[in-house]
Coordinates of C-alpha atoms and ligand atoms in Angstrom, one line a residue:
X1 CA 137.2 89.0 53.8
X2 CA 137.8 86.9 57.2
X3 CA 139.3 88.6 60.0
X4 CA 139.8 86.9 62.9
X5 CA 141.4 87.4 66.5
X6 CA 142.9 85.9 69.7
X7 CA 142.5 88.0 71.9
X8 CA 144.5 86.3 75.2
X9 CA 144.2 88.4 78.9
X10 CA 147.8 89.1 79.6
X11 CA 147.4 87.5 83.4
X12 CA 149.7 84.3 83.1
X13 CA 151.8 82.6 81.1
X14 CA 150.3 81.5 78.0
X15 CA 148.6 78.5 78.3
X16 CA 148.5 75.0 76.1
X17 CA 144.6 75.7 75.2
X18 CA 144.7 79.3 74.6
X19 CA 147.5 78.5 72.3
X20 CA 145.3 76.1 70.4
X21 CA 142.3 78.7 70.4
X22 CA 145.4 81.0 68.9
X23 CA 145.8 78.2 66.4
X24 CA 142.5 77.4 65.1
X25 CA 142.0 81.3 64.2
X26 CA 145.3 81.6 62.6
X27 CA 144.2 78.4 60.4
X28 CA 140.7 79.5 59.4
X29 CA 142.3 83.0 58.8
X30 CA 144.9 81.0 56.5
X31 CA 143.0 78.9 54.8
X32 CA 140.3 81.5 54.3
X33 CA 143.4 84.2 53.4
X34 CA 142.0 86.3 55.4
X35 CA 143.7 88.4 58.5
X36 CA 144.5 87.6 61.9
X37 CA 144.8 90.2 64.4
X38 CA 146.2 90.0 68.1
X39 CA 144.5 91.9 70.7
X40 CA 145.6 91.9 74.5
X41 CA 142.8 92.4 76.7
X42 CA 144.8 93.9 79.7
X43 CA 142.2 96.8 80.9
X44 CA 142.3 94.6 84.7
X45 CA 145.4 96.5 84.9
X46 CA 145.8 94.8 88.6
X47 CA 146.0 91.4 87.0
X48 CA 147.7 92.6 83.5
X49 CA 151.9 92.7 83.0
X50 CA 153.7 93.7 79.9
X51 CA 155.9 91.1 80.9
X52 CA 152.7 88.5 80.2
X53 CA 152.0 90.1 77.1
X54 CA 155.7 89.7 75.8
X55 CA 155.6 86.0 76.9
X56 CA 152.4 85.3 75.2
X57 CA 154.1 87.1 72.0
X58 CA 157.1 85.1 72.2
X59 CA 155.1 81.7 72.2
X60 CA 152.9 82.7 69.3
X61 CA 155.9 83.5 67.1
X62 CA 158.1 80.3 68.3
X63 CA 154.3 78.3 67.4
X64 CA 155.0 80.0 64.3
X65 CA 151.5 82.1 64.5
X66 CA 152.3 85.7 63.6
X67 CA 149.5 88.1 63.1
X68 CA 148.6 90.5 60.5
X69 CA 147.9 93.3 62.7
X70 CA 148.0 94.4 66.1
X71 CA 148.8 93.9 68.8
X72 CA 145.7 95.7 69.9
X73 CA 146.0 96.9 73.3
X74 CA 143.1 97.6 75.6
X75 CA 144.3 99.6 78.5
X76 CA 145.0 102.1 75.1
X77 CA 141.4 102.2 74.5
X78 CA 139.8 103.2 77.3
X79 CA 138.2 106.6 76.2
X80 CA 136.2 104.9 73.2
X81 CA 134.7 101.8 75.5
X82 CA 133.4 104.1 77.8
X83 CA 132.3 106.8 74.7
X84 CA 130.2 103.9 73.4
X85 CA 128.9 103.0 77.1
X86 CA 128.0 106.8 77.1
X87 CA 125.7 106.3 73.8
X88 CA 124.4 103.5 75.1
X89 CA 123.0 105.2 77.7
X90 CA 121.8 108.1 75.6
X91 CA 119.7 105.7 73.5
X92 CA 118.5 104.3 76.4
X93 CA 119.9 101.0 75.9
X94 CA 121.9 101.1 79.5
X95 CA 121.3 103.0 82.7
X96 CA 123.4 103.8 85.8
X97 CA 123.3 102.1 88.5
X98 CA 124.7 103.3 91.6
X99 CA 124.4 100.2 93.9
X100 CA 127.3 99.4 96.0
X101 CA 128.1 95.6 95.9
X102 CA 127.1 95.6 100.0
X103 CA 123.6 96.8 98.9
X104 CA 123.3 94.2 96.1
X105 CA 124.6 91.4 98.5
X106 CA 121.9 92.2 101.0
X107 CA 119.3 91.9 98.4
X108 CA 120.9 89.1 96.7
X109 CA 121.0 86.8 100.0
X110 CA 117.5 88.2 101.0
X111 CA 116.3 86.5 97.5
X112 CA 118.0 83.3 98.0
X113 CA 116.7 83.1 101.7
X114 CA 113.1 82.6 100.2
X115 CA 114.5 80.2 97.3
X116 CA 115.3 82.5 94.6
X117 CA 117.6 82.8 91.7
X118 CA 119.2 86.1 92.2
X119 CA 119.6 88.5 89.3
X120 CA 120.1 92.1 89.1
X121 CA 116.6 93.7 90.2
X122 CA 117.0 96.5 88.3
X123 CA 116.3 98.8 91.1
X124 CA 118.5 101.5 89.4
X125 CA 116.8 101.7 86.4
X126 CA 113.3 102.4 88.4
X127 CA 115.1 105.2 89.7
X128 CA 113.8 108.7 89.3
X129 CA 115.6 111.4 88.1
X130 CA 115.6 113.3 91.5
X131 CA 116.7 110.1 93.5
X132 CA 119.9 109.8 90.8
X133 CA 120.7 113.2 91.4
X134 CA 120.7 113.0 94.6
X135 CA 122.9 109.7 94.7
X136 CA 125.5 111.6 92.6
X137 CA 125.5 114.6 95.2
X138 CA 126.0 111.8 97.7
X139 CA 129.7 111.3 96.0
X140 CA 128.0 107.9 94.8
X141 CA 129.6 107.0 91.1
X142 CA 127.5 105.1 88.9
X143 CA 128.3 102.1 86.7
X144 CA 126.5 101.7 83.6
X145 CA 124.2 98.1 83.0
X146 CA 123.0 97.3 80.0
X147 CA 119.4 96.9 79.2
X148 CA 118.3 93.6 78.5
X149 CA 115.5 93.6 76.3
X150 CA 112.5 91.4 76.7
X151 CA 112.8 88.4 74.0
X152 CA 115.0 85.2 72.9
X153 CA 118.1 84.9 71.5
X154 CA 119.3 82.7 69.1
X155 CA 122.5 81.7 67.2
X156 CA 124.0 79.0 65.1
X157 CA 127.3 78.1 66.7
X158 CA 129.5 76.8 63.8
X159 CA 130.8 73.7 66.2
X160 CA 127.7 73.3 68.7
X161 CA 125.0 74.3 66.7
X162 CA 121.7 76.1 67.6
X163 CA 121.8 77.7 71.0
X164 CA 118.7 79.5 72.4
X165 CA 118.5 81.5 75.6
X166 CA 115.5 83.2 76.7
X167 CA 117.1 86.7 78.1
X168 CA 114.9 86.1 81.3
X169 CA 117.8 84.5 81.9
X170 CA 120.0 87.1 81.2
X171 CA 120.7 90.0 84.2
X172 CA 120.9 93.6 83.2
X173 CA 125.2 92.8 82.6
X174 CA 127.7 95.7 83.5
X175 CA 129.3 97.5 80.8
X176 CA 131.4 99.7 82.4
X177 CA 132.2 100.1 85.9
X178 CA 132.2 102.9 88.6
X179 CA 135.6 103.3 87.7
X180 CA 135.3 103.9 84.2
X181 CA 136.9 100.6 83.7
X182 CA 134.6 98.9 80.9
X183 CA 133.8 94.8 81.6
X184 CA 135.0 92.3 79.4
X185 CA 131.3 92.1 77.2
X186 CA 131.7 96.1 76.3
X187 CA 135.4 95.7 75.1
X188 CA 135.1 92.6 73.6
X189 CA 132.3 93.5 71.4
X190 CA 133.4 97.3 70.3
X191 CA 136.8 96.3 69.7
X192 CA 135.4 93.1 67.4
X193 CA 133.0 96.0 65.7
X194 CA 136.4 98.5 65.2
X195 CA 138.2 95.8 64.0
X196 CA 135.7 94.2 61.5
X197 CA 136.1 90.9 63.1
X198 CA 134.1 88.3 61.0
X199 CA 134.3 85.2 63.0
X200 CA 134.9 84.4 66.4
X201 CA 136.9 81.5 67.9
X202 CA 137.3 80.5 70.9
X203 CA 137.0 78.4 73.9
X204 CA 133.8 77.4 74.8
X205 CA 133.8 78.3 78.3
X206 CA 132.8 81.5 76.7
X207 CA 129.2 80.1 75.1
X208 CA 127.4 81.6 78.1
X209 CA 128.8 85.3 77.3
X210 CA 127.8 85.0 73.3
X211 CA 124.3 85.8 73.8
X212 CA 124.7 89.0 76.2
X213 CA 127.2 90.0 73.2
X214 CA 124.8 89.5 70.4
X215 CA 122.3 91.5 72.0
X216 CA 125.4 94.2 72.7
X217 CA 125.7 94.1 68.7
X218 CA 122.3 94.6 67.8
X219 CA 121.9 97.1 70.5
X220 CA 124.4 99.2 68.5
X221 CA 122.5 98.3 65.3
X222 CA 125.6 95.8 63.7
X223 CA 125.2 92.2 62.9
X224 CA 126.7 90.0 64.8
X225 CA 129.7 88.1 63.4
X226 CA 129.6 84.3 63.2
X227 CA 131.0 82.3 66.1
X228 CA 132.9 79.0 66.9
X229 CA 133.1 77.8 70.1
X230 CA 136.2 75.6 70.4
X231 CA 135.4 72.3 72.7
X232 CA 137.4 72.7 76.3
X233 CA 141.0 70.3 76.5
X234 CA 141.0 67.7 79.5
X235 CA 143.1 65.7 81.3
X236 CA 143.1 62.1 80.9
X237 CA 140.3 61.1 83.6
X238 CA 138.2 63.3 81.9
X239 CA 138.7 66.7 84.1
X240 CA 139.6 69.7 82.8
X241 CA 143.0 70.4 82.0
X242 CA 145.1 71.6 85.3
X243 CA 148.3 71.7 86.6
X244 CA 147.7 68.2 87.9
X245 CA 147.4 66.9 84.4
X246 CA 151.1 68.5 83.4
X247 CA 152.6 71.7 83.1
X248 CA 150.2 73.4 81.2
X249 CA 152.3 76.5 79.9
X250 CA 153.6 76.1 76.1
X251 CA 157.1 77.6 76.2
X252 CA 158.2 75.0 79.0
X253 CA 157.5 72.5 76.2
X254 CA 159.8 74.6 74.0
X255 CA 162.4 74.3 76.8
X256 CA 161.2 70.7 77.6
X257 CA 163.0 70.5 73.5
X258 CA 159.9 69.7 71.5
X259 CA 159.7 71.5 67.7
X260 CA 157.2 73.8 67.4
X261 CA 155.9 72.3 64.5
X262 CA 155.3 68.6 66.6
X263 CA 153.5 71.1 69.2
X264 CA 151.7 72.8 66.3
X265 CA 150.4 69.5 65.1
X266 CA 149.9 68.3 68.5
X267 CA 147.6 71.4 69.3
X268 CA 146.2 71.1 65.7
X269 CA 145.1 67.3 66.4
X270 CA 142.8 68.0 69.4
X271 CA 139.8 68.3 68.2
X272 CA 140.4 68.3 64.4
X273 CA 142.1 65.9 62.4
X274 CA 144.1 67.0 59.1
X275 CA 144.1 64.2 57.3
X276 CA 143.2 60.4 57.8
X277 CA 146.3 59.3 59.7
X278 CA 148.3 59.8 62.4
X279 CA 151.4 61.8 61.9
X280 CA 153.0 65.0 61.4
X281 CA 151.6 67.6 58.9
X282 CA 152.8 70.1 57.1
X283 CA 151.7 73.2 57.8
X284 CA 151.1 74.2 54.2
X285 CA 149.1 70.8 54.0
X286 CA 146.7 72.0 57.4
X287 CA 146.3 75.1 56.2
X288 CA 144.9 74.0 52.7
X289 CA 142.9 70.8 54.7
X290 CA 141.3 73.3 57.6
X291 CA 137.3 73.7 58.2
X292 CA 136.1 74.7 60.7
X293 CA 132.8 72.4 60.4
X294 CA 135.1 69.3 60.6
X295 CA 136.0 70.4 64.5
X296 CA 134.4 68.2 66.9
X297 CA 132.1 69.3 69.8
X298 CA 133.7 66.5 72.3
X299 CA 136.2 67.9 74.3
X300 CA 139.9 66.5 73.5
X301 CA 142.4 64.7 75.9
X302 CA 145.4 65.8 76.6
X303 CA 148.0 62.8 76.1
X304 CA 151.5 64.1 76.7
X305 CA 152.6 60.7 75.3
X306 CA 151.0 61.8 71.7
X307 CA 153.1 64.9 72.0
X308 CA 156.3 63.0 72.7
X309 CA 155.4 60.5 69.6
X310 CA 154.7 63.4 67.6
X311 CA 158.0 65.1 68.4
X312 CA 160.1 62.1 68.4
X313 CA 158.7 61.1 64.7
X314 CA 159.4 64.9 63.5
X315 CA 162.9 64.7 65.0
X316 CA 163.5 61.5 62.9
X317 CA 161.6 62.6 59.7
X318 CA 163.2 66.0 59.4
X319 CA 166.3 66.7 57.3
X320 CA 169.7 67.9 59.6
X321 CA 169.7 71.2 57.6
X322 CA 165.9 72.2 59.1
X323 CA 166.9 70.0 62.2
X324 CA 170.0 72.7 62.2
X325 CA 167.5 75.6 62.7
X326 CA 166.4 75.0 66.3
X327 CA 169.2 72.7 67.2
X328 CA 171.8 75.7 66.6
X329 CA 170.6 77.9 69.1
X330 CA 170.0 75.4 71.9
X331 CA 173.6 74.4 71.6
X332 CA 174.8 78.1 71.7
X333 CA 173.1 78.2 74.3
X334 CA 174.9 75.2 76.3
X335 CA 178.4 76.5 74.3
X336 CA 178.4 73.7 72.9
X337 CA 178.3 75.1 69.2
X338 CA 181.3 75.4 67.0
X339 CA 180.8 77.1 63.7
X340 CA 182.8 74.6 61.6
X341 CA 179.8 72.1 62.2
X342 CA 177.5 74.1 59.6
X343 CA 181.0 74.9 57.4
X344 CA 183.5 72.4 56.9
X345 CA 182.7 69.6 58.7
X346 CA 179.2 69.8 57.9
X347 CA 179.5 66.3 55.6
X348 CA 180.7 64.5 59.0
X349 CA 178.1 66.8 61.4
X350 CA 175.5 66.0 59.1
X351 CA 176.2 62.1 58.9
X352 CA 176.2 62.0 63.1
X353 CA 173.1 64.0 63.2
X354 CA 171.3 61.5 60.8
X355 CA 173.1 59.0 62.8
X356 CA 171.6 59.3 66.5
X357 CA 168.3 61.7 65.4
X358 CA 166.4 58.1 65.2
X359 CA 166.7 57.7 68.8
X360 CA 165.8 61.2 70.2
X361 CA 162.4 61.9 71.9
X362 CA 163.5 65.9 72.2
X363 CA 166.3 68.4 71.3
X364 CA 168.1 68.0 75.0
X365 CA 167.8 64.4 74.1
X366 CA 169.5 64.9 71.0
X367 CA 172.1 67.3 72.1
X368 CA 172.6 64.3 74.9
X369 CA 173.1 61.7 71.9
X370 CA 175.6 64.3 70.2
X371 CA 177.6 65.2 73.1
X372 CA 180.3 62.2 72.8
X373 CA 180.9 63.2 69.7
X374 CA 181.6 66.9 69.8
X375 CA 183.0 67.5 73.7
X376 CA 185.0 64.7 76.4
X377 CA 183.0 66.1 78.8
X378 CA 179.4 63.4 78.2
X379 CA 178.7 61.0 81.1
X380 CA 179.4 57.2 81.5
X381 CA 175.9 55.0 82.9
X382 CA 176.9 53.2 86.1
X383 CA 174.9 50.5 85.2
X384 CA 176.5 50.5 81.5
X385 CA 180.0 50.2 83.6
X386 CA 179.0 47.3 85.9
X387 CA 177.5 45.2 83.1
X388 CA 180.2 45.5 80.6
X389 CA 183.5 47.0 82.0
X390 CA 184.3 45.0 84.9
X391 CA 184.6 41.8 82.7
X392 CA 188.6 40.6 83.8
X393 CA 189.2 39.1 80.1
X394 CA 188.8 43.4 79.1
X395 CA 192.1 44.2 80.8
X396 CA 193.9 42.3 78.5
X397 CA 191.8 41.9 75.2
X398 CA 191.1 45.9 75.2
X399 CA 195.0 47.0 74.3
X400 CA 195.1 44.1 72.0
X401 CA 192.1 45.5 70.1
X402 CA 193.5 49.3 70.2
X403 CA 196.5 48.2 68.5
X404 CA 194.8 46.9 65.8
X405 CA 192.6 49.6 65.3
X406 CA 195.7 51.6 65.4
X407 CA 197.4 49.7 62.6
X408 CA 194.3 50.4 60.8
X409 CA 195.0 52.7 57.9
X410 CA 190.9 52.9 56.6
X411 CA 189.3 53.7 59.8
X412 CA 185.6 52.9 58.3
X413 CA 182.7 50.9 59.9
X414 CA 183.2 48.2 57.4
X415 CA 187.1 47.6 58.7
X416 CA 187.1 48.7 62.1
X417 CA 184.0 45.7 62.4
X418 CA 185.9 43.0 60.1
X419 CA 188.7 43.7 62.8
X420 CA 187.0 43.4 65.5
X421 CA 185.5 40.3 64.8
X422 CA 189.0 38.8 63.6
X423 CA 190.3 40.1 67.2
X424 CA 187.5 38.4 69.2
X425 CA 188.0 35.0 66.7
X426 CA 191.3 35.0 67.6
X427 CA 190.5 35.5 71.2
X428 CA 187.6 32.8 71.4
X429 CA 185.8 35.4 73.0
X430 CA 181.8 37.0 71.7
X431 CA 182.2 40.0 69.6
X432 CA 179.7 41.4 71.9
X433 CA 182.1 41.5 74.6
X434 CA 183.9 44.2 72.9
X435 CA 180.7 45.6 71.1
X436 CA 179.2 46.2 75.0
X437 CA 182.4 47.0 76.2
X438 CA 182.9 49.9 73.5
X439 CA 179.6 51.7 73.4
X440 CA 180.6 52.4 77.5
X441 CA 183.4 53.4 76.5
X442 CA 183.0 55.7 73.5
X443 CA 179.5 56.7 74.2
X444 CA 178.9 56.5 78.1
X445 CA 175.8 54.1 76.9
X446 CA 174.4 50.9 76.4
X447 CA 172.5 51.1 73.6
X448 CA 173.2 53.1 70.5
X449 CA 173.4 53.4 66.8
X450 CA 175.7 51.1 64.8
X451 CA 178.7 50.8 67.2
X452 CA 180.7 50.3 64.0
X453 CA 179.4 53.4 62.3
X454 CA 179.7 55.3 65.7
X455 CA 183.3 54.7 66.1
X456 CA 184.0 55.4 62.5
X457 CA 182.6 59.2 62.9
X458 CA 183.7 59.9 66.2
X459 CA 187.4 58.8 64.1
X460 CA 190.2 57.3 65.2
X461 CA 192.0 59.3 67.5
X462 CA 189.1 59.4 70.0
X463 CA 188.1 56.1 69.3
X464 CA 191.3 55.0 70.6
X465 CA 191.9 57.3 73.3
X466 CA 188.6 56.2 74.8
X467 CA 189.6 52.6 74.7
X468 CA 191.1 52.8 78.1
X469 CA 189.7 51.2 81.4
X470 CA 191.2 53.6 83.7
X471 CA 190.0 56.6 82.3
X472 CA 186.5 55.3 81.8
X473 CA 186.7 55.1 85.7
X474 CA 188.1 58.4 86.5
X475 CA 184.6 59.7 84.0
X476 CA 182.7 57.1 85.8
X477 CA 183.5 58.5 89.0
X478 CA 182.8 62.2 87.4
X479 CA 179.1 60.7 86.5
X480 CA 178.2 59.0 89.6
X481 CA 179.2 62.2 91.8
X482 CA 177.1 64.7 88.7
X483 CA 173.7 62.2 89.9
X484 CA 174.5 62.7 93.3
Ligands
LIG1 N1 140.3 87.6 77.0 C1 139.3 86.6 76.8 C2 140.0 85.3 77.3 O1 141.2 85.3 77.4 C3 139.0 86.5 75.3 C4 137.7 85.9 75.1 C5 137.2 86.1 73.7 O2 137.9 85.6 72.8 O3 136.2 86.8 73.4 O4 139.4 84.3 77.5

C-alpha cells in the first residue's frame, strides 16, 4: 500500500510551495488509496515553535489536506535517531569524529588556498583507538559521520529521471551531532523506515540529499522507497519564488478571501494539469485524474493573476448554499451575520447572493457587494457622486420618481423599470440619468448588477429611503473621511 508524507520544518509560516509539495502527496496518496502521514521535523528546537506547527496544521485542514496519521513529531524521537546512529557505528558504517568546526575551517581554507574542493578529510576515522580515548578524556564530545562507501549511486527519479552521483562526491555526512541532536539525513530516513513510507515527494531542492539517503537505507540493509522530486515554483522573471514575487504564506490568501478549493486547484495546476482545460476541478475529479508521471520537470510560474481568475470563476460557478459555508464565518466575523439569512429569508439571501457573486474576485469582495443590502453602514464612491449626483435636473426629478415608486403596489424589477422609464419619458430626460443616479444612491457604486433587480431585493422601503440627495451627502462625507 502507498504511504506517503509531508514532512514541513515548523520554522515559518507555511509556505505557498510547501503547500503544493503537501498537495501532490495527499493526491498520489488519494488516488493510490493509500495513507498520508504528517510529520513535523522540529528537532532544531532553536528554530522550531508549536506555534509554527499549529499554523502549518491549520493551513493544511482549511486546503482541505488532512492526514491519516500523525502528526509525527521529531523532537519526540530523539532517543531512537541517536539508537540507530549508535548501530551504525557498531557495524562500522559511521565513526566519531571529534573535530571542532575551528579545526575543520583551518583545514578546509588550507585546501582551498591550493585550489581544492574541500570535503570532510576523514581525519577522525584514521584515528587510533588511543588518540579517541584520549580526545574523550579531553571533555571533547564526538559527532558521529557516516561512512561513505566507495562506489556510484543511482536512482530513477519518477519526475527527473536517472540521476547518478559518484560518492567521491559525497563527504563522510553527519548523522548526529555532538549534541546528540541527529541531522536532517539520519531523521529523515529512520522515520521514513518506521513509518513504511513508500514514496517520497518533495521539492527538488532536496535531489542533492537523495543519494546520501539511499546509501543511509542500504547501509541499514532496507530498500529505498521511490522518490519524486517536485520541480521548484518561481516568480514571473523566472527567479525563484520570494517575498518580492508576493506574499508567499498560504493563509494570508485565505484572509486575502480566496476559497480553498480555487487555491487547491491553483497549487494543483503548477506543474500538473488535471484535465485539458483551464478551470476549476473538482477535487474528486483530481484525485481520480492524478499521476505522478504526468508532472512536469520545468519549474512553474507563479501568476497571482491565475489565482484571482481561478477564484473569481469558483465564486461565480458555486451554488450560495456551498458559497454559504465559508462566507458565514467571515461575516460573523465582521458581525455582519444575521441568522435569518440561512432561515427565513434564505429565498431573498439566496437571490442577492446569486445576484452580485458574478462580479466578486474574493469573499471581502463579496461581502463588499452584499453590504448595501444587509447594513446602512456601505460606502458611497466619490467619483460615483461627482459623475451622477450633482446633475441640477436630480433635485427635482428624484422626489418625483420616489413618489411613484411609492404608489407602486408590485415593487418588482419588471414595474419598478416600466416606471422609471415612463417617469424619465415624461420628463424628456435619459433613463440613464436616473439609472446612474440610483446605483450611487442605493449601492454607493457605479457599476452593478441589474439596477432594476437590485432595487427590487434591497425592497421598497430602502429603495426609497435611499432616494434622497442629502443623505447621500451626509454618507458621502462618512466615505471620503473613512479613505482619508
Ligand atoms: N523538513 C524538510 C523540509 O521542510 C523535509 C524534506 C523531506 O521531505 O525529506 O524541506
Amino acid at each position: 500500500m502507498v504511504r506517503v508524507r509531508f514532512a514541513p520544518s515548523p520554522t515559518g509560516y507555511l509556505h505557498v510551495g510547501a503547500a503544493r509539495t503537501a498537495l501532490f502527496n495527499w493526491l498520489f496518496a488519494r488516488h493510490e488509496k493509500g495513507v498520508f502521514i504528517l510529520r513535523i521535523e522540529d528537532t532544531d528546537v532553536s528554530r522550531s515553535s508549536e506555534q509554527m506547527s499549529q499554523v502549518i496544521m491549520e493551513g493544511l485542514l482549511w486546503l482541505g489536506l488532512a492526514w491519516d496519521e500523525g502528526p509525527i513529531f521529531q523532537s519526540k524521537r530523539l532517543q531512537i535517531y541517536q539508537e540507530k546512529a549508535l548501530w551504525l557505528l557498531n557495524q562500522g558504517k559511521a565513526y566519531e569524529c571529534f573535530c571542532s568546526p575551528e579545526e575543520i575551517e583551518t583545514r578546509k581554507r588550507e585546501i582551498e588556498a591550493r585550489g581544492g574542493v574541500w570535503k570532510y578529510d576523514r581525519y577522525c576515522w584514521r584515528l587510533s583507538l588511543e588518540e579517541k580515548e584520549m580526545k574523550k578524556k579531553e571533555g571533547r564530545k564526538g559527532a558521529i559521520r557516516f561512512l561513505v562507501p566507495p562506489g556510484r549511486t543511482q536512482f530513477k527519479d519518477l519526475i527527473h529521471g536517472v540521476i547518478s552521483v559518484d560518492h567521491s562526491q559525497i563527504e563522510d555526512f553527519v548523522l548526529l551531532r555532538s549534541d546528540g541532536l541527529p541531522t536532517y539525513h539520519l531523521s529523515v530516513v529512520v522515520d521514513d523506515l518506521d513509518s513504511r513510507i513508500t514514496h517520497v515527494i518533495r521539492g527538488d531542492d532536496h535531489i542533492t540529499n537523495t543519494p546520501k539517503q539511499i546509501l543511509l537505507y542500504q547501509a541499514f540493509g532496507a530498500t529505498p522507497p521511490e522518490f519524486a522530486h517536485l520541480p521548484l515554483i518561481l516568480g514571473p522573471d523566472r527567479k525563484k519564488l520570494s517575498k518580492r514575487h508576493g506574499v508567499t504564506s498560504l493563509l494570508h490568501y485565505r484572509d486575502q478571501g480566496i476559497l480553498p478549493l480555487a487555491m487547491f486547484n491553483f497549487l494543483a495546476q503548477m506543474s500538473w494539469s488535471p484535465g485539458p482545460e483551464e478551470r476549476i476541478y473538482s477535487i474528486d475529479e483530481m484525485v481520480a485524474n492524478f499521476s505522478l508521471n504526468r508532472i512536469s520537470k520545468n519549474s512553474p510560474i507563479f501568476d497571482l493573476n491565475k489565482l484571482e481568475w481561478l477564484n473569481r470563476r469558483l465564486i461565480k460557478e458555486m451554488k450560495a448554499e456551498e458559497l454559504l459555508i465559508w462566507l458565514k464565518p467571515e461575516m460573523e466575523k465582521k458581525g455582519l451575520w444575521q441568522p435569518s439569512f440561512e432561515k427565513e429569508n434564505w429565498a431573498w439571501f439566496k437571490r442577492v447572493l446569486d445576484l452580485i457573486k458574478g462580479r466578486s474576485r474574493n469573499l471581502i469582495d463579496l461581502i463588499g457587494n452584499l453590504k448595501p443590502f444587509i447594513t446602512e453602514d456601505y460606502l458611497i464612491d466619490p467619483i460615483g457622486y461627482e459623475k451622477y449626483l450633482r446633475e441640477e435636473k436630480l433635485l427635482e426629478l428624484l422626489p418625483r420618481l420616489r413618489k411613484d415608486f411609492e404608489l407602486l403596489t408590485d415593487f418588482v424589477a419588471p414595474e419598478i423599470e416600466k416606471t422609471l422609464r415612463k417617469r424619465a419619458e415624461q420628463e424628456g430626460v435619459q433613463a440613464a440619468l436616473f439609472i446612474h443616479a440610483l446605483r450611487v444612491l442605493t449601492l454607493g457604486k457605479t457599476v452593478s448588477p441589474g439596477i432594476f433587480e437590485v432595487l427590487e431585493l434591497l425592497g421598497k422601503e430602502k429603495t426609497l429611503a435611499r432616494m434622497n440627495l442629502e443623505t447621500a451627502r451626509t454618507k458621502l462625507a462618512v466615505s471620503t473621511a473613512n479613505q482619508n
